[in-house]
mmCIF file of C-alpha atoms and ligand atoms in Angstrom:
data_model
loop_
_atom_site.group_PDB
_atom_site.id
_atom_site.type_symbol
_atom_site.label_atom_id
_atom_site.label_comp_id
_atom_site.label_asym_id
_atom_site.label_seq_id
_atom_site.Cartn_x
_atom_site.Cartn_y
_atom_site.Cartn_z
ATOM 1 C CA MET A 1 0.000 0.000 0.000
ATOM 2 C CA ASP A 2 1.219 3.537 -0.827
ATOM 3 C CA LYS A 3 2.158 5.651 2.183
ATOM 4 C CA VAL A 4 0.119 8.828 1.649
ATOM 5 C CA CYS A 5 0.466 11.558 4.285
ATOM 6 C CA ALA A 6 -1.391 14.856 4.515
ATOM 7 C CA ILE A 7 0.521 17.517 6.446
ATOM 8 C CA PHE A 8 -1.602 20.478 7.474
ATOM 9 C CA GLY A 9 0.767 23.371 8.138
ATOM 10 C CA GLY A 10 3.364 21.582 5.999
ATOM 11 C CA SER A 11 4.604 24.661 4.148
ATOM 12 C CA ARG A 12 6.788 26.096 6.924
ATOM 13 C CA GLY A 13 8.455 25.296 10.246
ATOM 14 C CA ILE A 14 7.900 21.941 11.925
ATOM 15 C CA GLY A 15 5.380 20.690 9.350
ATOM 16 C CA ARG A 16 7.824 21.402 6.563
ATOM 17 C CA ALA A 17 10.617 19.564 8.404
ATOM 18 C CA VAL A 18 8.303 16.558 8.803
ATOM 19 C CA ALA A 19 7.620 16.691 5.053
ATOM 20 C CA GLN A 20 11.349 16.658 4.300
ATOM 21 C CA LEU A 21 11.905 13.526 6.416
ATOM 22 C CA LEU A 22 8.855 11.705 5.053
ATOM 23 C CA ALA A 23 9.793 12.525 1.451
ATOM 24 C CA LEU A 24 13.174 10.852 2.028
ATOM 25 C CA LYS A 25 11.347 7.796 3.361
ATOM 26 C CA GLY A 26 9.250 7.402 0.208
ATOM 27 C CA TYR A 27 5.908 8.808 1.351
ATOM 28 C CA ARG A 28 3.616 10.618 -1.101
ATOM 29 C CA LEU A 29 2.776 13.945 0.491
ATOM 30 C CA ALA A 30 -0.002 16.502 0.466
ATOM 31 C CA ILE A 31 1.447 19.779 1.715
ATOM 32 C CA VAL A 32 -1.433 21.892 2.989
ATOM 33 C CA ALA A 33 -1.518 25.545 4.087
ATOM 34 C CA ARG A 34 -3.506 28.696 3.345
ATOM 35 C CA ASN A 35 -0.844 30.318 1.165
ATOM 36 C CA LEU A 36 -0.645 28.138 -1.950
ATOM 37 C CA ASP A 37 2.507 29.818 -3.338
ATOM 38 C CA VAL A 38 4.485 29.041 -0.191
ATOM 39 C CA ALA A 39 3.075 25.501 -0.055
ATOM 40 C CA GLN A 40 4.002 24.967 -3.719
ATOM 41 C CA ALA A 41 7.532 26.249 -3.162
ATOM 42 C CA ALA A 42 7.973 23.897 -0.188
ATOM 43 C CA THR A 43 6.554 21.027 -2.233
ATOM 44 C CA SER A 44 8.811 21.552 -5.240
ATOM 45 C CA ASP A 45 11.830 21.662 -2.898
ATOM 46 C CA LEU A 46 10.943 18.100 -1.915
ATOM 47 C CA GLY A 47 11.247 16.793 -5.497
ATOM 48 C CA GLY A 48 9.101 13.738 -6.353
ATOM 49 C CA ASP A 49 5.394 13.705 -7.064
ATOM 50 C CA HIS A 50 4.114 15.464 -3.963
ATOM 51 C CA LEU A 51 1.311 18.016 -4.221
ATOM 52 C CA ALA A 52 0.438 21.323 -2.554
ATOM 53 C CA PHE A 53 -3.083 22.320 -1.539
ATOM 54 C CA SER A 54 -4.558 25.548 -0.229
ATOM 55 C CA CYS A 55 -6.893 25.113 2.735
ATOM 56 C CA ASP A 56 -7.918 26.950 5.869
ATOM 57 C CA VAL A 57 -8.190 24.228 8.536
ATOM 58 C CA ALA A 58 -10.623 26.355 10.480
ATOM 59 C CA LYS A 59 -13.211 25.994 7.700
ATOM 60 C CA GLU A 60 -15.171 22.766 7.483
ATOM 61 C CA HIS A 61 -15.903 23.017 3.746
ATOM 62 C CA ASP A 62 -12.278 23.767 2.959
ATOM 63 C CA VAL A 63 -11.129 20.721 4.907
ATOM 64 C CA GLN A 64 -13.717 18.458 3.303
ATOM 65 C CA ASN A 65 -12.894 19.636 -0.222
ATOM 66 C CA THR A 66 -9.170 19.330 0.422
ATOM 67 C CA PHE A 67 -9.492 15.724 1.573
ATOM 68 C CA GLU A 68 -11.498 14.924 -1.560
ATOM 69 C CA GLU A 69 -8.868 16.593 -3.768
ATOM 70 C CA ILE A 70 -5.980 14.846 -2.011
ATOM 71 C CA GLN A 71 -7.633 11.466 -2.417
ATOM 72 C CA LYS A 72 -8.430 12.142 -6.050
ATOM 73 C CA HIS A 73 -4.790 12.976 -6.828
ATOM 74 C CA LEU A 74 -2.725 10.950 -4.338
ATOM 75 C CA GLY A 75 -5.018 8.118 -3.211
ATOM 76 C CA GLN A 76 -6.256 7.080 0.239
ATOM 77 C CA ILE A 77 -4.701 9.011 3.116
ATOM 78 C CA ASN A 78 -3.234 6.665 5.716
ATOM 79 C CA PHE A 79 -1.060 9.183 7.613
ATOM 80 C CA LEU A 80 -2.012 12.632 8.911
ATOM 81 C CA VAL A 81 0.017 15.339 10.646
ATOM 82 C CA ASN A 82 -1.608 18.453 12.114
ATOM 83 C CA ALA A 83 0.895 21.306 12.439
ATOM 84 C CA ALA A 84 -1.176 24.348 11.411
ATOM 85 C CA VAL A 85 -1.093 27.096 14.007
ATOM 86 C CA ILE A 86 -1.703 30.704 14.779
ATOM 87 C CA ASN A 87 -0.445 32.223 18.004
ATOM 88 C CA ARG A 88 -1.437 35.606 19.446
ATOM 89 C CA ASN A 89 0.307 36.235 22.737
ATOM 90 C CA SER A 90 -1.548 38.563 25.112
ATOM 91 C CA LEU A 91 -2.860 38.699 28.650
ATOM 92 C CA LEU A 92 -6.405 37.334 28.785
ATOM 93 C CA VAL A 93 -7.846 40.673 29.885
ATOM 94 C CA ARG A 94 -6.437 42.278 26.718
ATOM 95 C CA THR A 95 -7.373 39.475 24.342
ATOM 96 C CA LYS A 96 -10.105 40.241 21.838
ATOM 97 C CA THR A 97 -12.836 37.639 21.434
ATOM 98 C CA GLU A 98 -12.036 37.286 17.731
ATOM 99 C CA ASP A 99 -8.430 36.408 18.597
ATOM 100 C CA MET A 100 -9.657 33.749 21.051
ATOM 101 C CA ILE A 101 -11.928 32.295 18.393
ATOM 102 C CA SER A 102 -9.335 32.320 15.605
ATOM 103 C CA GLN A 103 -6.730 30.541 17.762
ATOM 104 C CA LEU A 104 -9.194 27.919 18.975
ATOM 105 C CA HIS A 105 -10.530 27.410 15.455
ATOM 106 C CA THR A 106 -7.141 27.003 13.772
ATOM 107 C CA ASN A 107 -5.265 25.174 16.536
ATOM 108 C CA LEU A 108 -7.975 22.915 17.974
ATOM 109 C CA LEU A 109 -11.116 22.795 15.818
ATOM 110 C CA GLY A 110 -8.908 22.524 12.719
ATOM 111 C CA SER A 111 -7.307 19.304 14.022
ATOM 112 C CA MET A 112 -10.725 17.922 14.928
ATOM 113 C CA LEU A 113 -11.990 18.599 11.401
ATOM 114 C CA THR A 114 -8.986 17.020 9.673
ATOM 115 C CA CYS A 115 -9.014 13.997 12.000
ATOM 116 C CA ARG A 116 -12.738 13.479 11.397
ATOM 117 C CA ALA A 117 -12.258 13.745 7.636
ATOM 118 C CA ALA A 118 -9.348 11.266 7.812
ATOM 119 C CA MET A 119 -11.366 8.815 9.932
ATOM 120 C CA ARG A 120 -13.693 8.031 7.057
ATOM 121 C CA THR A 121 -10.961 6.503 4.897
ATOM 122 C CA MET A 122 -8.854 5.186 7.772
ATOM 123 C CA ILE A 123 -11.820 3.237 9.171
ATOM 124 C CA GLN A 124 -12.550 1.890 5.695
ATOM 125 C CA GLN A 125 -8.906 0.781 5.371
ATOM 126 C CA GLN A 126 -8.827 -0.513 8.968
ATOM 127 C CA GLY A 127 -5.650 1.408 9.697
ATOM 128 C CA GLY A 128 -3.960 4.783 9.911
ATOM 129 C CA SER A 129 -1.670 6.938 11.996
ATOM 130 C CA ILE A 130 -2.122 10.529 13.142
ATOM 131 C CA VAL A 131 0.227 12.907 14.933
ATOM 132 C CA ASN A 132 -1.197 16.147 16.270
ATOM 133 C CA ILE A 133 1.289 18.806 17.356
ATOM 134 C CA GLY A 134 0.558 20.093 20.842
ATOM 135 C CA SER A 135 2.918 22.202 22.936
ATOM 136 C CA ILE A 136 4.646 22.179 26.289
ATOM 137 C CA ILE A 137 2.569 25.312 26.919
ATOM 138 C CA GLY A 138 -0.579 23.171 26.645
ATOM 139 C CA LEU A 139 0.736 20.988 29.468
ATOM 140 C CA LYS A 140 2.337 23.594 31.739
ATOM 141 C CA GLY A 141 0.664 26.917 30.858
ATOM 142 C CA ASN A 142 2.495 30.192 30.271
ATOM 143 C CA PHE A 143 2.136 33.880 31.069
ATOM 144 C CA GLY A 144 0.349 35.675 28.223
ATOM 145 C CA GLN A 145 -0.601 32.447 26.463
ATOM 146 C CA SER A 146 -3.832 31.336 28.135
ATOM 147 C CA VAL A 147 -5.775 30.947 24.891
ATOM 148 C CA TYR A 148 -2.932 29.300 22.950
ATOM 149 C CA SER A 149 -2.383 27.022 25.974
ATOM 150 C CA ALA A 150 -6.082 26.099 26.037
ATOM 151 C CA SER A 151 -5.973 25.204 22.353
ATOM 152 C CA LYS A 152 -2.895 23.016 22.883
ATOM 153 C CA GLY A 153 -4.164 21.417 26.109
ATOM 154 C CA GLY A 154 -7.312 20.642 24.137
ATOM 155 C CA ILE A 155 -5.206 18.807 21.566
ATOM 156 C CA VAL A 156 -4.035 16.396 24.268
ATOM 157 C CA GLY A 157 -7.517 15.578 25.578
ATOM 158 C CA PHE A 158 -8.882 15.343 22.059
ATOM 159 C CA SER A 159 -6.097 13.087 20.788
ATOM 160 C CA ARG A 160 -6.143 10.730 23.779
ATOM 161 C CA SER A 161 -9.933 10.388 23.530
ATOM 162 C CA LEU A 162 -9.827 9.776 19.799
ATOM 163 C CA ALA A 163 -7.055 7.213 20.345
ATOM 164 C CA LYS A 164 -9.458 5.292 22.609
ATOM 165 C CA GLU A 165 -12.303 5.549 20.089
ATOM 166 C CA VAL A 166 -10.399 4.230 17.083
ATOM 167 C CA ALA A 167 -7.770 1.835 18.468
ATOM 168 C CA ARG A 168 -9.972 -1.144 17.623
ATOM 169 C CA LYS A 169 -9.927 0.029 14.004
ATOM 170 C CA LYS A 170 -6.098 -0.089 14.114
ATOM 171 C CA ILE A 171 -5.863 3.702 13.922
ATOM 172 C CA ARG A 172 -3.296 5.359 16.196
ATOM 173 C CA VAL A 173 -3.382 8.950 17.442
ATOM 174 C CA ASN A 174 -0.426 10.564 19.196
ATOM 175 C CA VAL A 175 0.802 14.021 20.167
ATOM 176 C CA VAL A 176 4.213 15.675 19.985
ATOM 177 C CA ALA A 177 4.560 18.554 22.443
ATOM 178 C CA PRO A 178 7.505 20.809 21.516
ATOM 179 C CA GLY A 179 9.180 23.428 23.675
ATOM 180 C CA PHE A 180 10.789 26.490 22.036
ATOM 181 C CA ILE A 181 11.682 25.643 18.427
ATOM 182 C CA ARG A 182 13.290 27.985 15.857
ATOM 183 C CA THR A 183 10.491 28.687 13.351
ATOM 184 C CA ASP A 184 8.508 31.683 12.105
ATOM 185 C CA MET A 185 6.257 31.305 15.161
ATOM 186 C CA THR A 186 9.119 32.047 17.567
ATOM 187 C CA LYS A 187 11.172 34.473 15.455
ATOM 188 C CA ASP A 188 10.286 37.451 17.673
ATOM 189 C CA LEU A 189 11.152 35.677 20.957
ATOM 190 C CA LYS A 190 14.414 36.506 22.724
ATOM 191 C CA GLU A 191 16.331 33.213 22.663
ATOM 192 C CA GLU A 192 19.251 34.686 24.643
ATOM 193 C CA HIS A 193 16.919 35.372 27.565
ATOM 194 C CA LEU A 194 14.665 32.299 27.315
ATOM 195 C CA LYS A 195 17.402 29.720 26.836
ATOM 196 C CA LYS A 196 18.475 30.197 30.470
ATOM 197 C CA ASN A 197 15.436 28.110 31.451
ATOM 198 C CA ILE A 198 16.195 25.320 28.987
ATOM 199 C CA PRO A 199 18.468 22.631 30.489
ATOM 200 C CA LEU A 200 19.967 21.824 27.068
ATOM 201 C CA GLY A 201 20.716 25.544 26.694
ATOM 202 C CA ARG A 202 19.153 26.412 23.326
ATOM 203 C CA PHE A 203 15.985 26.475 21.242
ATOM 204 C CA GLY A 204 15.318 23.313 19.240
ATOM 205 C CA GLU A 205 15.405 22.917 15.467
ATOM 206 C CA ALA A 206 12.296 21.949 13.482
ATOM 207 C CA THR A 207 14.071 18.790 12.278
ATOM 208 C CA GLU A 208 14.580 17.679 15.876
ATOM 209 C CA VAL A 209 10.815 17.768 16.397
ATOM 210 C CA ALA A 210 10.196 16.183 13.006
ATOM 211 C CA HIS A 211 12.157 13.072 14.027
ATOM 212 C CA ALA A 212 9.801 12.610 17.000
ATOM 213 C CA VAL A 213 6.769 13.064 14.737
ATOM 214 C CA VAL A 214 8.011 10.465 12.272
ATOM 215 C CA PHE A 215 8.866 8.077 15.139
ATOM 216 C CA LEU A 216 5.278 8.242 16.445
ATOM 217 C CA LEU A 217 3.753 8.072 12.968
ATOM 218 C CA GLU A 218 5.591 4.806 12.362
ATOM 219 C CA SER A 219 5.452 3.143 15.813
ATOM 220 C CA PRO A 220 2.877 0.364 15.481
ATOM 221 C CA TYR A 221 2.397 -0.204 19.236
ATOM 222 C CA ILE A 222 2.146 3.395 20.494
ATOM 223 C CA THR A 223 -1.129 5.269 20.719
ATOM 224 C CA GLY A 224 -2.527 8.002 22.973
ATOM 225 C CA HIS A 225 1.008 9.120 23.814
ATOM 226 C CA VAL A 226 2.275 12.665 24.381
ATOM 227 C CA LEU A 227 5.960 12.955 23.476
ATOM 228 C CA VAL A 228 7.611 16.104 24.829
ATOM 229 C CA VAL A 229 10.496 17.497 22.723
ATOM 230 C CA ASP A 230 11.719 20.525 24.645
ATOM 231 C CA GLY A 231 15.410 20.320 25.580
ATOM 232 C CA GLY A 232 14.300 19.619 29.155
ATOM 233 C CA LEU A 233 12.273 22.833 29.505
ATOM 234 C CA GLN A 234 9.434 21.062 31.322
ATOM 235 C CA LEU A 235 11.877 20.169 34.127
ATOM 236 C CA THR A 236 12.086 23.864 34.983
ATOM 237 C CA MET A 237 8.439 24.925 34.524
HETATM 238 P P1 LIG B 301 4.948 28.092 11.694
HETATM 239 O O1 LIG B 301 6.362 28.012 11.290
HETATM 240 O O2 LIG B 301 4.342 29.409 12.019
HETATM 241 O O3 LIG B 301 4.081 27.384 10.535
HETATM 242 C C1 LIG B 301 2.693 27.347 10.670
HETATM 243 C C2 LIG B 301 2.110 26.569 9.512
HETATM 244 O O4 LIG B 301 0.688 26.502 9.693
HETATM 245 C C3 LIG B 301 2.352 27.232 8.151
HETATM 246 O O5 LIG B 301 2.513 26.194 7.179
HETATM 247 C C4 LIG B 301 1.062 27.997 7.914
HETATM 248 O O6 LIG B 301 0.867 28.262 6.548
HETATM 249 C C5 LIG B 301 0.048 26.986 8.496
HETATM 250 N N1 LIG B 301 -1.239 27.559 8.896
HETATM 251 C C6 LIG B 301 -1.487 28.569 9.766
HETATM 252 N N2 LIG B 301 -2.797 28.804 9.873
HETATM 253 C C7 LIG B 301 -3.409 27.906 9.047
HETATM 254 C C8 LIG B 301 -4.767 27.643 8.718
HETATM 255 N N3 LIG B 301 -5.780 28.335 9.262
HETATM 256 N N4 LIG B 301 -5.040 26.651 7.852
HETATM 257 C C9 LIG B 301 -4.038 25.929 7.281
HETATM 258 N N5 LIG B 301 -2.732 26.123 7.567
HETATM 259 C C10 LIG B 301 -2.429 27.106 8.432
HETATM 260 O O7 LIG B 301 4.632 27.170 12.970
HETATM 261 P P2 LIG B 301 5.558 26.076 13.702
HETATM 262 O O8 LIG B 301 6.381 26.777 14.711
HETATM 263 O O9 LIG B 301 6.184 25.178 12.712
HETATM 264 O O10 LIG B 301 4.437 25.274 14.503
HETATM 265 C C11 LIG B 301 3.989 23.999 14.068
HETATM 266 C C12 LIG B 301 3.263 23.316 15.233
HETATM 267 O O11 LIG B 301 4.169 23.189 16.333
HETATM 268 C C13 LIG B 301 2.084 24.106 15.774
HETATM 269 O O12 LIG B 301 1.072 23.219 16.178
HETATM 270 C C14 LIG B 301 2.637 24.834 16.994
HETATM 271 O O13 LIG B 301 1.660 25.121 17.966
HETATM 272 C C15 LIG B 301 3.586 23.751 17.485
HETATM 273 N N6 LIG B 301 4.609 24.283 18.377
HETATM 274 C C16 LIG B 301 5.581 25.103 17.908
HETATM 275 C C17 LIG B 301 6.533 25.585 18.803
HETATM 276 C C18 LIG B 301 7.665 26.469 18.370
HETATM 277 O O14 LIG B 301 8.435 26.898 19.243
HETATM 278 N N7 LIG B 301 7.808 26.792 17.104
HETATM 279 C C19 LIG B 301 6.447 25.240 20.155
HETATM 280 C C20 LIG B 301 5.452 24.400 20.576
HETATM 281 C C21 LIG B 301 4.519 23.936 19.675
HETATM 282 P P3 LIG B 301 -0.104 29.474 6.064
HETATM 283 O O15 LIG B 301 0.216 30.659 6.906
HETATM 284 O O16 LIG B 301 0.202 29.656 4.616
HETATM 285 O O17 LIG B 301 -1.496 28.985 6.264
#
């Protein structure tokens, strides 16, 4: 059977690093993001017959149509990675309702929609593997990140529950929870200051998270697991 993986948020950062590893391992990839030009550029860098798709994970119709398009062009999806994110740091009292909604919709609802869409074919095939990207902030909380933290904590509860629902169909659902990783999302953070709290003394690289994602995607006897990849940050939080 072909290994077909859809990577939502695969055009940049951690999702893109996952795509690079999976391409080397012979997967056929759907690289999904809102900005099609960036997704296409990331896809052509991979070589091979991978495809880029434009989709807003927060929109049910978009997700549904994208799954149909992916299956039409690449075949049945048996692997799924959810790495799409938006992050708006602010104290709760200063956070606008629309910013709460957009973060929850992209970071949490989006993963629910893609997982539900994937379930249909994975149940039919009696197998599949999903990795949702959470965050150490979803486990430990952080100043100025209550909404982002809620969306990421939600990913853990959602993924563990779904893992229980679909294990008998041989579908696995796991979470990778990164600490501070060098991507566009963290480009405005002050690494010099923050790295003092990280036992390994630096931010992580997207590839270092990608290895954990690929490990969970391909581990036949692991489901409902949360794998923290944070340079030891959680030891200090
Ligand atoms: P990133 O570099 O900012 O990339 C985000 C990706 O998500 C892009 O491909 C972006 O493409 C896509 N995206 C954003 N909104 C979308 C939407 N509504 N629909 C579809 N795609 C959307 O982020 P990252 O740092 O790699 O983060 C990846 C995952 O790791 C996220 O779940 C994040 O919470 C988690 N994480 C990251 C860190 C870190 O330090 N970087 C730490 C902990 C957890 P478009 O903008 O074109 O849509």
